[in-house]
């Protein structure tokens, strides 16, 4: 079995080394083809050849490459094994029924692989076996010979039929021995052997009227097969004028659509005898069964009529012999050659092979999605077919080879606009009238995540009452994504940067923002009238931040309370009615209408209550003596000495500013009040009159000295200002109040906090500039310059920071990445505040760069040369070329191929071959210096690139992927007598001239190139290096 892999053509590009053959002219590049040869009638499942191995596919890559075969024939004669490795027989193969007399008999099919896409042409030559014995059209032949016939006269016996070919076909005839007759075998120009009976002696009818002979046809097979015909010779009386045909050869041209019964032509013979000896009867004397089935001959008129369907595609011509016999038994013979003329009676046949279905919507233009094979059984213009595609669709058809088209993407797809395409492909021939056929191809577009979620509202705000139970709905945020399936499902999560964000939870799938715990407005916002919390909403995978504002509304959940449950006042019975006494104020942390509104006093006719409005709008209760007191009448009144003066503070308001890091125990301010009375009535004691619980935990008031000291650590970030009221009371229960305002100043005691909200851990090296790799939240709890944060990245990294939303930053690519230069990055993000001294923090992002195939192979040497002695052994190693690729993994795998040409009319690949994996160059035959002195050829090293434009996909008898490459020119020179290194001027170039357009094979070894015989395109193949080998 012969397996031969032909090299690909020029336009696939790959890194190439040119091998030119001197004394040879350039020829067109051959398409890549795998050839097998098998005998006919092999059983189903018989091995044809290891297709996967011959295509250079390893077992590991077979599942990803998706090897398939497609044939243009109605019958599928071949199939692939389940593991897609070997090509096997699928149906009975009868060479005679498939090809008839055509030799060689070749079946064609295409092998298609993906990832990367490629198509290979496979041809299987069907070898003949001796499965048919020779046969005669007639088993019994009767010949009338007049007894006056002179010796040496010949009588055609016809020819046997053997559908086998070559040595298995009919080779000779044999005749049973007879002294009156001998056998002559005559061979016609088309190789057909005809038997003729030769009369050796005069016949004597009176002695013997009949003679019986056996004619045997023998083929050359092993074992030999034969067929026989019985010949009966009737000896008749003399008839001295045989018939004579008007033509020795009748040549006829008939249209294949000629109706049955039509007159095709007429044969005519004349006879100079008279009477019955001049009456001529016509018959076919040497005719195949196929002719009998489509033609009839009128024995009296010689009219030949069509009796069966003519089909140019089944048979293009017919040959037969006609015999004219007169009444005396004399015969004449003439040849008939009938050519069938093609008419356009076959519509083109389309076969579709989807390559990519469904199609990812981000597929680049030029991606091959289907291969269309077109066949038209007609000939000439009737069989020339063009394909077109209906409608304005984002696809286009491009011819790949003589019968193959590629359906490629012409412009970007968008699944959100069109999710499926019904593509009608029509094939039309050039006949008149033209015939056509069409096939429909349904291509689905698969979704990629190319649409960002879009929120229904530009901003979200909500109100929620305090003290709600955990899980209470606050607001529902909703974003819609035009993508499908998992790409269209939006998930949400909360960032941690906003104030109060911990009080809420977000359902990731539904977008419901709910309370995560009970919210106490008074604890959260204290004295702030409008309690507003901000949350940051992050859409999963989007690295984009959106704000939600939630206002906490107050409910009346706090009862007004007094700091002291009981208050004892001592009044003199001489106190005049109308006198007023300050009472302690009640405290209510609620706001608005829910806060303290009024005071009430339980009944006693001696006292009434007056409520005064303080400077801040607060309610201040005062006890008023409404009726004079009489201790003797009311025993529960206690008499005291007169007290005519109340304490008076030195200031109505004390203001102090202290840093938040003031030590515990420090005296902040001393309040002072004086009383003009003496004794007990002049003794003043200090106390907090109006103070919050939290403030009371932070400060201490000395009742004797009036010093206010720090009792606990102060924190500007928690409460920046404290307002309290102190009271001075003498022994006679007279009092005065003063306001104390303590303002804290911020110190730089908090370093910036960096939290990574979302980040990639790997990125493709061809990611465009501006690609987001991380979303960061940066905050500093300090204020002013202490809280102003500046973020930065280390220098000399291909990334930059962008402000996203409030305190959020995005880390994006600043320029293109190059994995071959740097494969991993540890990106340090630094945050520093504006305090003095400044505080700072950092976070590290680890990022791995993924490889793309963006580097072409590079040969290790600029020039290669070799010398080889003539009469070398076939299979001898000439040299090894080597190329390396800077990419990684599969992208760095280098494969070598020869660029096909012709040498002395034979394919270059029959002279030398290159091993695809190693680059080893072998001589396939023994070289003869007198025939070939120098070979010059191109070796290509390549790997498939992403994003290659469609113009670089070239079809020479098939579809082939473009290989980005450089090339080396290699010359091999043979000299039988001495070894020397030669360089021809035309092969020592540094750059290559312009490449021909795609789909037009570049001229190679076989046509003279006036520019110097070099292939084209300095841009695509900028390096050439000649090398020769000499024998």
CSV table of N, CA, C and O in Angstrom, one decimal, residues 572 574 640-644 677 681:
chain,number,residue,atom,x,y,z
A,572,UNK,N,-37.8,77.6,101.6
A,572,UNK,CA,-38.2,78.3,102.9
A,572,UNK,C,-39.6,78.7,102.8
A,572,UNK,O,-40.1,79.0,101.7
A,574,UNK,N,-40.8,81.2,103.7
A,574,UNK,CA,-41.0,82.6,103.4
A,574,UNK,C,-40.8,82.9,101.9
A,574,UNK,O,-40.8,84.1,101.5
A,640,UNK,N,-36.1,76.0,106.2
A,640,UNK,CA,-34.7,76.2,106.2
A,640,UNK,C,-34.4,77.7,106.3
A,640,UNK,O,-35.4,78.5,106.2
A,641,UNK,N,-33.1,78.0,106.5
A,641,UNK,CA,-32.8,79.4,106.6
A,641,UNK,C,-32.9,80.1,105.2
A,641,UNK,O,-32.9,79.4,104.1
A,642,UNK,N,-33.1,81.4,105.2
A,642,UNK,CA,-33.3,82.1,104.0
A,642,UNK,C,-32.1,82.0,103.1
A,642,UNK,O,-30.9,82.0,103.5
A,643,UNK,N,-32.3,81.9,101.8
A,643,UNK,CA,-31.2,81.8,100.8
A,643,UNK,C,-31.6,82.7,99.7
A,643,UNK,O,-32.5,82.4,98.9
A,644,UNK,N,-31.0,83.8,99.6
A,644,UNK,CA,-31.5,84.9,98.7
A,644,UNK,C,-30.7,84.9,97.4
A,644,UNK,O,-31.1,85.6,96.5
A,677,UNK,N,-24.1,84.1,98.8
A,677,UNK,CA,-24.5,83.8,100.1
A,677,UNK,C,-23.3,83.2,100.9
A,677,UNK,O,-22.2,83.0,100.4
A,681,UNK,N,-25.5,77.9,102.2
A,681,UNK,CA,-26.2,78.5,100.9
A,681,UNK,C,-25.1,79.0,100.0
A,681,UNK,O,-25.5,79.3,98.8
